mmCIF file of C-alpha atoms in Angstrom:
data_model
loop_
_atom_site.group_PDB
_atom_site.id
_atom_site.type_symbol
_atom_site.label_atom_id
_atom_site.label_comp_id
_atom_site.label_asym_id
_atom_site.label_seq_id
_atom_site.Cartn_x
_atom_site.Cartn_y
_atom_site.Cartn_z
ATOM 1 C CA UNK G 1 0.368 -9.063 -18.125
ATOM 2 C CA UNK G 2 -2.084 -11.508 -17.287
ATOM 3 C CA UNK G 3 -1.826 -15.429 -16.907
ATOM 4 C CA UNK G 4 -3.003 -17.439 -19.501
ATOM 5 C CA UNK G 5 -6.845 -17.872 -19.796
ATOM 6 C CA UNK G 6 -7.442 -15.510 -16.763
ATOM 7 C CA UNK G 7 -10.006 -12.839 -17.539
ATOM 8 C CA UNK G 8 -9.448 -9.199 -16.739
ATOM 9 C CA UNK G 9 -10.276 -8.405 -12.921
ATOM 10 C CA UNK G 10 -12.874 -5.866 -11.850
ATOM 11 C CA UNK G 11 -11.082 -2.603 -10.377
ATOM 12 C CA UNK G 12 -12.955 -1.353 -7.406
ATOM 13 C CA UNK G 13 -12.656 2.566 -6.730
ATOM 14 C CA UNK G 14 -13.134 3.654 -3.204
ATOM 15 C CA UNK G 15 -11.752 6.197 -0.984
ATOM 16 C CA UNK G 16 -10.468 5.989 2.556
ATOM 17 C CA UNK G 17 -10.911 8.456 5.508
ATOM 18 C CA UNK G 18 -14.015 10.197 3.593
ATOM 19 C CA UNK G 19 -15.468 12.784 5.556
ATOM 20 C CA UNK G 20 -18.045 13.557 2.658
ATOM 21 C CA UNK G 21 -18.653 11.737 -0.890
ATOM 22 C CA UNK G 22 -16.053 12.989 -3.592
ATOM 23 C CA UNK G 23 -13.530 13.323 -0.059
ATOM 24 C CA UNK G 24 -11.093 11.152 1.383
ATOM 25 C CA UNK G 25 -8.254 9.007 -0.264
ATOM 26 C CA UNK G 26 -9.264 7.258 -3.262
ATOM 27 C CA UNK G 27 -7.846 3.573 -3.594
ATOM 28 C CA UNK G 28 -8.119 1.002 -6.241
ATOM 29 C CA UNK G 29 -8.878 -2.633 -5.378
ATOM 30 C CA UNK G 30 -8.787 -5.447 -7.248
ATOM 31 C CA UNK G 31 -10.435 -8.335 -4.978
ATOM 32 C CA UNK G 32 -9.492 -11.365 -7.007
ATOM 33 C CA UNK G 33 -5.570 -10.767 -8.858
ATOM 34 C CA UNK G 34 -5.005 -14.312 -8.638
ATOM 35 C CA UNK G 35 -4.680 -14.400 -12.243
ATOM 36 C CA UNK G 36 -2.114 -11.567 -12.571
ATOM 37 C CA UNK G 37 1.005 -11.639 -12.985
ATOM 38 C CA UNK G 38 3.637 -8.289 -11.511
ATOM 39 C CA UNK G 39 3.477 -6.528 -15.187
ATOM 40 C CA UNK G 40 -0.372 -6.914 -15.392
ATOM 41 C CA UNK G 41 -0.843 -5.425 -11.737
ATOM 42 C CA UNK G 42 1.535 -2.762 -12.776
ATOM 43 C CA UNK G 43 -0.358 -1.477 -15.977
ATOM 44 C CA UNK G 44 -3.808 -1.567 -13.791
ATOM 45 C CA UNK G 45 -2.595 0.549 -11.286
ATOM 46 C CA UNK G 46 -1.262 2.887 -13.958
ATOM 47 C CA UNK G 47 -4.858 2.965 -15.382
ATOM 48 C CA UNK G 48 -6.134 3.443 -12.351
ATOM 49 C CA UNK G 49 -4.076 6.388 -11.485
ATOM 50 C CA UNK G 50 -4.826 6.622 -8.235
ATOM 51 C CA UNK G 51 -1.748 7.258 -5.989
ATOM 52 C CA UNK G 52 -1.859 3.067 -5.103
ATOM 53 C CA UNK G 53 -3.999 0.123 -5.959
ATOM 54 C CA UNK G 54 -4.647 -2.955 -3.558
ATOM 55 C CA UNK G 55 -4.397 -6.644 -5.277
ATOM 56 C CA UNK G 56 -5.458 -9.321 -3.495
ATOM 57 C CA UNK G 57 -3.531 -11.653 -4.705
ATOM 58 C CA UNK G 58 -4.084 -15.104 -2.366
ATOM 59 C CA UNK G 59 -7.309 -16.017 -0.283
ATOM 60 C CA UNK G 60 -7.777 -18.509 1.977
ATOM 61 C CA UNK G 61 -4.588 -18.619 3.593
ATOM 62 C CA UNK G 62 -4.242 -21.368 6.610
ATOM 63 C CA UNK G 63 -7.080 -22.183 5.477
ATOM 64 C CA UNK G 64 -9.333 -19.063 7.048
ATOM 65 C CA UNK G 65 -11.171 -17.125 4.649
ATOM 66 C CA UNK G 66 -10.376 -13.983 6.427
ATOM 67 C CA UNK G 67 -6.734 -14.383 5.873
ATOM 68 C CA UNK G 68 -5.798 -13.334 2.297
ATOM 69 C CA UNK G 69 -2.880 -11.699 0.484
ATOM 70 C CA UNK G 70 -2.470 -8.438 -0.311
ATOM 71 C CA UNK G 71 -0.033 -6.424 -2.987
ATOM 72 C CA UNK G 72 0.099 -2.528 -3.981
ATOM 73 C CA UNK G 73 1.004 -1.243 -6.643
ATOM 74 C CA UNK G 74 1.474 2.407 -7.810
ATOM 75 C CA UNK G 75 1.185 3.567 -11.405
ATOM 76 C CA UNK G 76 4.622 3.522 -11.731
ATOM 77 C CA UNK G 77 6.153 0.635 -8.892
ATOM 78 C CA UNK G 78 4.989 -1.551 -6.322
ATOM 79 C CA UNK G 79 5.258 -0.536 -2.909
ATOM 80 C CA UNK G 80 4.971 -2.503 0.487
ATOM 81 C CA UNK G 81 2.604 -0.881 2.083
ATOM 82 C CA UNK G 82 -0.252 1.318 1.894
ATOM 83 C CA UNK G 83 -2.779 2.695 4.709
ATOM 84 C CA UNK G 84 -5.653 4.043 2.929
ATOM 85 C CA UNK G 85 -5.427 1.276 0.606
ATOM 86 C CA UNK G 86 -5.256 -1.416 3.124
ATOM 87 C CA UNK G 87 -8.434 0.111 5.208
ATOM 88 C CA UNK G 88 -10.338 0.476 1.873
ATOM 89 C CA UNK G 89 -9.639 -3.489 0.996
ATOM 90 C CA UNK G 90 -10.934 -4.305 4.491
ATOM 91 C CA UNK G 91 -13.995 -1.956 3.646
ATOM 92 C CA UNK G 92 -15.346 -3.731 1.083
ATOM 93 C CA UNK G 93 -14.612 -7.075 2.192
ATOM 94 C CA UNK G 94 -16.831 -6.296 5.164
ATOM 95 C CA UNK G 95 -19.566 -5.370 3.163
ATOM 96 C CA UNK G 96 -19.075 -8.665 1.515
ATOM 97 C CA UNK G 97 -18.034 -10.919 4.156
ATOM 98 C CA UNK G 98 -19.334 -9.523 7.109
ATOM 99 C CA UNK G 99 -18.272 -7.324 9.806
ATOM 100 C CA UNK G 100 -15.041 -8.938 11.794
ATOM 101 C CA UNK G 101 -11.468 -9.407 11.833
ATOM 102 C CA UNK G 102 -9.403 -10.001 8.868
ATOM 103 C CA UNK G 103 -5.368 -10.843 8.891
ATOM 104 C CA UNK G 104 -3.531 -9.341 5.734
ATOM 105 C CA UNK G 105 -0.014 -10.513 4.477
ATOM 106 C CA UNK G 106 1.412 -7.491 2.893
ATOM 107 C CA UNK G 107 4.768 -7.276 1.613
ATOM 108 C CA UNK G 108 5.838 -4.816 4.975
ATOM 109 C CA UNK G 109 4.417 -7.823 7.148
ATOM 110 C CA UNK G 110 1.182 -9.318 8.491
ATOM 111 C CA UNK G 111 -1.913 -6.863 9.298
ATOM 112 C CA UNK G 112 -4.622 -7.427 11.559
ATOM 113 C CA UNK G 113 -7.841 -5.775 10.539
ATOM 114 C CA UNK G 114 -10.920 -5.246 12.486
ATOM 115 C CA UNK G 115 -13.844 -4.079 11.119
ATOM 116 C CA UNK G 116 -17.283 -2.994 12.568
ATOM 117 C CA UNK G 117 -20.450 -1.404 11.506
ATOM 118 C CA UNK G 118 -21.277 2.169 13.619
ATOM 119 C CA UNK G 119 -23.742 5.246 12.805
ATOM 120 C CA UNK G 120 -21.877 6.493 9.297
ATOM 121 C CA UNK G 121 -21.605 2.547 8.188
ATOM 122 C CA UNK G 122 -18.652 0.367 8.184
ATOM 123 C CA UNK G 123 -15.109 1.267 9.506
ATOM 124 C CA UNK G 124 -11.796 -0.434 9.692
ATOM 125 C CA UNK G 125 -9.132 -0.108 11.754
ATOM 126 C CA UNK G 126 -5.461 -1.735 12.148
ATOM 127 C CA UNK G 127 -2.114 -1.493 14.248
ATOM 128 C CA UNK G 128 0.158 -0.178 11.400
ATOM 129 C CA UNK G 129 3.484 -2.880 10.798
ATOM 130 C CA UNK G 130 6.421 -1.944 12.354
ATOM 131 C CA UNK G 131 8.538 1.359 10.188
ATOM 132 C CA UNK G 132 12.060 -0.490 8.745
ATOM 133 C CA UNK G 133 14.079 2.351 8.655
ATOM 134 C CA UNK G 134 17.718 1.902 7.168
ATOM 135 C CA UNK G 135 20.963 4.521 5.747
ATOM 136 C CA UNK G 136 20.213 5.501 2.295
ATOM 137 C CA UNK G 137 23.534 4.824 -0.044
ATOM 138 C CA UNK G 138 25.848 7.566 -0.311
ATOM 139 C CA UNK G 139 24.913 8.271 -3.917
ATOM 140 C CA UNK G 140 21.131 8.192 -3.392
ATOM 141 C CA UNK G 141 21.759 10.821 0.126
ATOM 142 C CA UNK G 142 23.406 13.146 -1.701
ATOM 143 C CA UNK G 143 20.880 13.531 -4.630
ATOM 144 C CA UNK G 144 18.210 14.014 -2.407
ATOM 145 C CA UNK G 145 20.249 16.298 -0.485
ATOM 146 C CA UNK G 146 20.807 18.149 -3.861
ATOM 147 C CA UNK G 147 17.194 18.616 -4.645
ATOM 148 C CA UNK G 148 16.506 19.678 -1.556
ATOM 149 C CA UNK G 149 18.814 22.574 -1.639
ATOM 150 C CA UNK G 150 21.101 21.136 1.442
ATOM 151 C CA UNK G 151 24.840 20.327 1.991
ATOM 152 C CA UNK G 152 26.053 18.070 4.462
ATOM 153 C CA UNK G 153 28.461 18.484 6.789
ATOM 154 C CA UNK G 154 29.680 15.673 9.242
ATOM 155 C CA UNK G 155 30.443 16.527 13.109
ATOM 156 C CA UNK G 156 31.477 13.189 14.493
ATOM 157 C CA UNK G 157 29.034 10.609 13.936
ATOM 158 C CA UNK G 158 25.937 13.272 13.801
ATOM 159 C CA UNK G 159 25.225 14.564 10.348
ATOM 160 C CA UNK G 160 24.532 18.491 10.252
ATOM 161 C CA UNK G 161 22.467 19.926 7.360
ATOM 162 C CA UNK G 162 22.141 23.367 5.978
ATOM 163 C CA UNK G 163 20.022 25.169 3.507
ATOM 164 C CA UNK G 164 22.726 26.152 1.104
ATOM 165 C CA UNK G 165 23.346 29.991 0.455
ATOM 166 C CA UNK G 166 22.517 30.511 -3.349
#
């Protein structure tokens, strides 16, 4: 769903870690989702149907140009981070902006981007945020325990897993 009176956003395709054209990871990226709202995001990315798209969603933060927002979406949730995604936004802002660094606020937590231009054009690069890792919920463990075709047995504190027999 879009804001009212905002105009539907150009969806850039491009594709990160691309040995060779048609290769790599393709990413959407929509440069200017100021206007969008979470529903009209979603439904982009699920046109897009690529495995995420990257919305820009603020510019200009502390007042730098080069420090902007940034949302991803999959076609069917958002998600707070994305790699390829990420290096294919600061791609194409290079070729737009210039060669540099660029600090992204993603939902997972700021990202420092450096760009540069080198023999097969531009590249990006980035320290990846810091992993949150956390206990999944009984319910959700066992399910996924189920489809993988393991049981669980606890030994202390150390869970033990096994393929099961049938």
């Amino acid at each position: 769903m879009q804001r009212q009176g905002a105009k539907t956003p150009t969806v850039l395709r491009y594709a990160a870690f691309a040995a060779t054209p048609g290769g790599g990871n393709p990413a959407g990226i929509v440069l200017d989702a100021s206007g969008l709202a979470d529903p009209g995001m979603q439904r982009i990315a699920a046109d897009v149907g690529y495995a995420e798209t990257a919305f820009v969603t603020e510019r200009n933060l502390a007042e730098n140009p080069r420090h902007l927002r940034i949302r991803y979406f999959s076609p069917v949730a958002e998600v707070p981070f994305c790699g390829h995604a990420t290096i294919a936004t600061a791609v194409v802002l290079a070729e737009r902006e210039g060669t540099g660094a660029f600090e992204f606020e993603t939902p997972a937590g700021p990202v420092l981007m450096e760009t540069s231009t080198g023999n097969t054009g531009i590249t990006a690069s980035f320290t990846s945020v810091n992993p949150e890792v956390a206990p999944l919920d009984d319910g959700a463990e066992h399910e996924l325990l189920k489809l993988l075709g393991l049981t669980h047995e606890f030994r202390g504190t150390q869970p033990v897993s096994r393929r099961n027999p049938d």
